[in-house]
Short mmCIF file of C-alpha atoms in Angstrom, two decimals:
data_model
loop_
_atom_site.label_atom_id
_atom_site.label_comp_id
_atom_site.label_asym_id
_atom_site.label_seq_id
_atom_site.Cartn_x
_atom_site.Cartn_y
_atom_site.Cartn_z
CA ALA L 1 3.21 22.85 -45.42
CA ASN L 2 5.32 20.08 -43.88
CA PHE L 3 6.19 22.31 -40.92
CA LYS L 4 2.51 23.12 -40.34
CA GLU L 5 1.58 19.42 -40.50
CA ARG L 6 4.28 18.58 -37.93
CA GLN L 7 2.99 21.33 -35.61
CA ASN L 8 -0.57 20.07 -35.95
CA ARG L 9 0.58 16.52 -35.15
CA LYS L 10 2.42 17.73 -32.05
CA GLN L 11 -0.60 19.67 -30.85
CA GLY L 12 -2.80 16.62 -31.39
CA ASN L 13 -0.37 14.44 -29.45
CA MET L 14 -0.32 16.94 -26.59
CA LEU L 15 -4.11 16.94 -26.39
CA ARG L 16 -4.18 13.13 -26.35
CA LEU L 17 -1.60 13.10 -23.57
CA LEU L 18 -3.66 15.58 -21.57
CA HIS L 19 -6.80 13.47 -21.98
CA PHE L 20 -4.88 10.35 -20.96
CA ALA L 21 -3.48 12.03 -17.83
CA LEU L 22 -6.90 13.31 -16.78
CA ALA L 23 -8.51 9.92 -17.43
CA THR L 24 -5.82 8.23 -15.34
CA LEU L 25 -6.43 10.70 -12.52
CA MET L 26 -10.18 10.02 -12.58
CA VAL L 27 -9.71 6.23 -12.54
CA CYS L 28 -7.22 6.35 -9.67
CA SER L 29 -9.50 8.64 -7.64
CA ALA L 30 -12.49 6.37 -8.23
CA THR L 31 -10.73 3.20 -7.09
CA ALA L 32 -8.71 4.56 -4.17
CA ASP L 33 -9.72 4.10 -0.54
CA ILE L 34 -11.33 7.09 1.13
CA THR L 35 -10.03 8.20 4.53
CA GLU L 36 -12.38 9.31 7.28
CA SER L 37 -10.74 12.58 8.28
CA ARG L 38 -11.24 12.52 12.08
CA THR L 39 -10.01 8.97 12.71
CA GLY L 40 -7.71 8.36 9.73
CA ILE L 41 -9.58 5.09 9.06
CA LYS L 42 -9.74 4.04 5.42
CA PHE L 43 -12.90 2.83 3.69
CA PRO L 44 -13.11 1.14 0.29
CA ASN L 45 -14.67 3.39 -2.31
CA LYS L 46 -16.87 0.49 -3.40
CA VAL L 47 -18.30 -2.58 -1.64
CA ASN L 48 -19.96 -5.21 -3.84
CA GLY L 49 -20.13 -2.62 -6.62
CA SER L 50 -21.88 -0.04 -4.43
CA SER L 51 -20.22 3.34 -3.89
CA LEU L 52 -19.45 4.93 -0.53
CA SER L 53 -21.86 7.84 -0.05
CA ARG L 54 -21.36 9.11 3.52
CA LEU L 55 -18.94 8.88 6.43
CA GLY L 56 -19.33 9.57 10.15
CA VAL L 57 -17.79 8.96 13.56
CA ARG L 58 -19.57 7.55 16.62
CA THR L 59 -18.24 9.24 19.73
CA LYS L 60 -18.71 9.00 23.46
CA GLY L 61 -17.65 12.36 24.79
CA PRO L 62 -14.17 13.00 23.39
CA ILE L 63 -13.62 9.31 22.57
CA LYS L 64 -13.94 8.18 18.95
CA VAL L 65 -15.48 4.70 19.20
CA TYR L 66 -15.80 3.81 15.53
CA ALA L 67 -16.01 5.30 12.06
CA VAL L 68 -18.96 4.34 9.90
CA GLY L 69 -19.39 4.35 6.14
CA GLU L 70 -22.75 4.24 4.39
CA TYR L 71 -22.92 2.70 0.90
CA GLU L 72 -25.53 3.39 -1.75
CA ASP L 73 -27.06 -0.10 -1.48
CA GLY L 74 -27.82 0.35 2.23
CA THR L 75 -24.72 -1.37 3.57
CA TYR L 76 -23.15 0.15 6.69
CA LEU L 77 -19.50 -0.56 7.42
CA LEU L 78 -18.31 0.10 10.98
CA LYS L 79 -14.58 0.17 11.70
CA MET L 80 -13.49 0.25 15.32
CA SER L 81 -11.29 3.14 16.40
CA MET L 82 -10.92 1.62 19.88
CA GLY L 83 -11.49 -1.78 21.46
CA VAL L 84 -14.95 -2.59 22.83
CA GLY L 85 -16.25 -5.79 24.45
CA ALA L 86 -18.75 -7.94 22.53
CA GLU L 87 -21.61 -7.45 25.00
CA LYS L 88 -21.02 -3.71 25.21
CA MET L 89 -20.92 -3.30 21.44
CA ALA L 90 -24.02 -5.45 20.89
CA SER L 91 -25.88 -3.68 23.69
CA ALA L 92 -25.04 -0.22 22.32
CA LEU L 93 -26.41 -1.07 18.87
CA SER L 94 -29.45 -2.82 20.36
CA ASP L 95 -30.21 0.21 22.51
CA ALA L 96 -30.12 2.35 19.37
CA LEU L 97 -32.46 -0.08 17.60
CA LYS L 98 -35.12 -0.46 20.32
CA PRO L 99 -36.79 2.97 19.97
CA ARG L 100 -36.73 2.59 16.18
CA CYS L 101 -37.89 -1.04 15.82
CA SER L 102 -41.21 -2.58 16.87
CA ASP L 103 -39.94 -6.12 16.29
CA SER L 104 -38.43 -6.86 19.73
CA ASP L 105 -37.74 -10.52 18.88
CA ALA L 106 -35.64 -9.42 15.90
CA VAL L 107 -33.69 -6.97 18.08
CA ASN L 108 -32.97 -9.74 20.60
CA SER L 109 -31.86 -12.05 17.79
CA PHE L 110 -29.58 -9.32 16.48
CA GLU L 111 -27.97 -8.79 19.87
CA GLU L 112 -27.38 -12.53 20.34
CA CYS L 113 -26.01 -12.80 16.81
CA LEU L 114 -23.51 -9.99 17.31
CA VAL L 115 -22.29 -11.26 20.67
CA GLY L 116 -21.76 -14.71 19.14
CA GLY L 117 -19.94 -13.21 16.17
CA LEU L 118 -17.47 -11.36 18.40
CA PRO L 119 -15.88 -14.11 20.53
CA ASP L 120 -12.86 -11.86 21.16
CA GLY L 121 -14.83 -8.67 21.39
CA ALA L 122 -14.36 -5.86 18.88
CA PRO L 123 -10.70 -4.83 19.11
CA LYS L 124 -9.42 -1.70 17.38
CA GLY L 125 -9.44 -2.30 13.63
CA THR L 126 -12.37 -4.74 13.68
CA SER L 127 -14.71 -4.34 10.72
CA LEU L 128 -18.47 -4.85 11.16
CA SER L 129 -20.71 -4.90 8.11
CA PHE L 130 -24.51 -4.57 8.16
CA SER L 131 -26.54 -4.86 4.95
CA THR L 132 -30.07 -3.49 5.21
CA GLY L 133 -31.53 -4.26 1.77
CA GLY L 134 -34.26 -6.73 0.87
CA GLY L 135 -36.18 -6.58 4.14
CA LYS L 136 -33.43 -8.33 6.09
CA LEU L 137 -30.34 -7.43 8.09
CA GLY L 138 -27.13 -9.19 7.13
CA VAL L 139 -24.30 -9.19 9.69
CA ALA L 140 -20.63 -9.82 8.92
CA VAL L 141 -17.47 -9.47 11.03
CA ASN L 142 -14.13 -8.92 9.31
CA ASN L 143 -15.71 -9.89 5.97
CA LYS L 144 -17.07 -13.16 7.39
CA SER L 145 -20.85 -13.57 7.29
CA ILE L 146 -22.32 -14.24 10.73
CA ASP L 147 -26.08 -14.31 10.20
CA THR L 148 -29.02 -12.80 8.31
CA ILE L 149 -32.12 -11.77 10.25
CA LYS L 150 -35.27 -11.52 8.18
CA SER L 151 -37.14 -8.50 9.47
CA ASN L 152 -38.08 -5.43 7.47
CA ASP L 153 -38.57 -3.44 10.69
CA LEU L 154 -35.09 -4.37 11.91
CA SER L 155 -33.31 -3.57 8.66
CA SER L 156 -35.09 -0.21 8.33
CA ALA L 157 -34.37 0.60 11.98
CA PHE L 158 -30.67 -0.13 11.57
CA ALA L 159 -30.44 2.29 8.65
CA ALA L 160 -32.32 4.87 10.73
CA ILE L 161 -29.60 4.73 13.41
CA TYR L 162 -27.42 6.74 11.00
CA SER L 163 -30.03 8.55 8.92
CA ASP L 164 -33.00 9.76 10.97
CA LYS L 165 -33.26 13.08 12.82
CA ASN L 166 -31.91 11.45 15.99
CA ALA L 167 -28.99 9.73 14.26
CA VAL L 168 -26.23 8.67 16.64
CA CYS L 169 -23.65 10.63 14.65
CA ALA L 170 -23.44 13.18 11.86
CA MET L 171 -22.88 11.64 8.45
CA ASN L 172 -20.94 13.69 5.90
CA ALA L 173 -21.45 13.16 2.18
CA ILE L 174 -18.67 12.05 -0.14
CA GLY L 175 -18.13 14.59 -2.92
CA ASP L 176 -17.77 13.86 -6.63
CA ASP L 177 -14.00 14.09 -6.21
CA GLY L 178 -14.00 11.25 -3.69
CA GLU L 179 -13.36 13.52 -0.72
CA GLN L 180 -15.36 13.67 2.51
CA GLU L 181 -17.39 16.84 2.75
CA SER L 182 -17.80 18.63 6.06
CA ALA L 183 -19.69 21.54 7.54
CA GLY L 184 -16.68 23.72 6.82
CA GLY L 185 -16.38 22.78 3.15
CA TRP L 186 -14.82 20.14 1.01
CA GLY L 187 -11.92 19.13 3.20
CA VAL L 188 -9.61 18.23 0.30
CA LYS L 189 -6.19 17.60 1.75
CA PRO L 190 -3.41 19.81 0.32
CA GLU L 191 -1.03 16.86 0.14
CA LYS L 192 -3.49 14.97 -2.06
CA ILE L 193 -3.81 17.93 -4.41
CA ALA L 194 -0.02 18.20 -4.57
CA PHE L 195 0.38 14.47 -5.21
CA TRP L 196 -2.08 14.28 -8.08
CA GLY L 197 -0.85 17.58 -9.48
CA GLY L 198 2.61 16.07 -9.55
CA VAL L 199 1.34 12.92 -11.27
CA VAL L 200 -0.44 14.89 -13.99
CA GLY L 201 2.47 17.32 -14.37
CA TYR L 202 5.01 14.52 -14.66
CA SER L 203 2.91 12.63 -17.21
CA LEU L 204 2.40 15.72 -19.33
CA GLY L 205 6.01 16.81 -19.05
CA LEU L 206 7.31 13.38 -20.03
CA GLY L 207 4.92 13.12 -22.96
CA ILE L 208 5.55 16.64 -24.22
CA GLY L 209 9.28 16.08 -23.99
CA LYS L 210 8.98 12.97 -26.14
CA VAL L 211 6.86 14.84 -28.69
CA PHE L 212 9.31 17.70 -29.10
CA CYS L 213 12.43 15.56 -29.01
CA ARG L 214 11.39 13.21 -31.81
CA GLY L 215 13.07 15.44 -34.33
CA ASP L 216 10.40 15.05 -37.04
#
């Protein structure tokens, strides 16, 4: 009876270790940055509590200009893959807004705002954040708020740049495993699978070793 009790205890401990390892894996995956596969640019999994839902890349011919992440609350995070002048960047976004927005004054205000918020242009690595919720468009550069333009038409039009049928780039959904989906499938990197497999395997091996070496 004592032997059977010890075996049951060991099996219970092994199951608890397995649950702990899987829970740790899920937490780490949920909090880790997500890498846009074509540019290698990392995006936070959450911004202000809102999860990253889609990723895309704005290109001009073969040139990758910036990667863009869309968050569930309507925030769009643009990260520059190459350097672009302030006027050129502002003009490009304004040109995308004009056919989508009937509020021309708001578009002009947006363009002026962005030029003023980029005194040194938009060098590679610059982060531009645009929040589209609440009938207004919030603009931030490198996590510093620049301005908020109150215009429902403008905020809706900005979201449409990346979501309507004429979107400036394809946006790929983020899967439940935190990986960027693509037309060819899930795109889970083998090295990531190997890394987390090693983490789980090490945790289980260490725990099982302790269970069986206790000598009870």
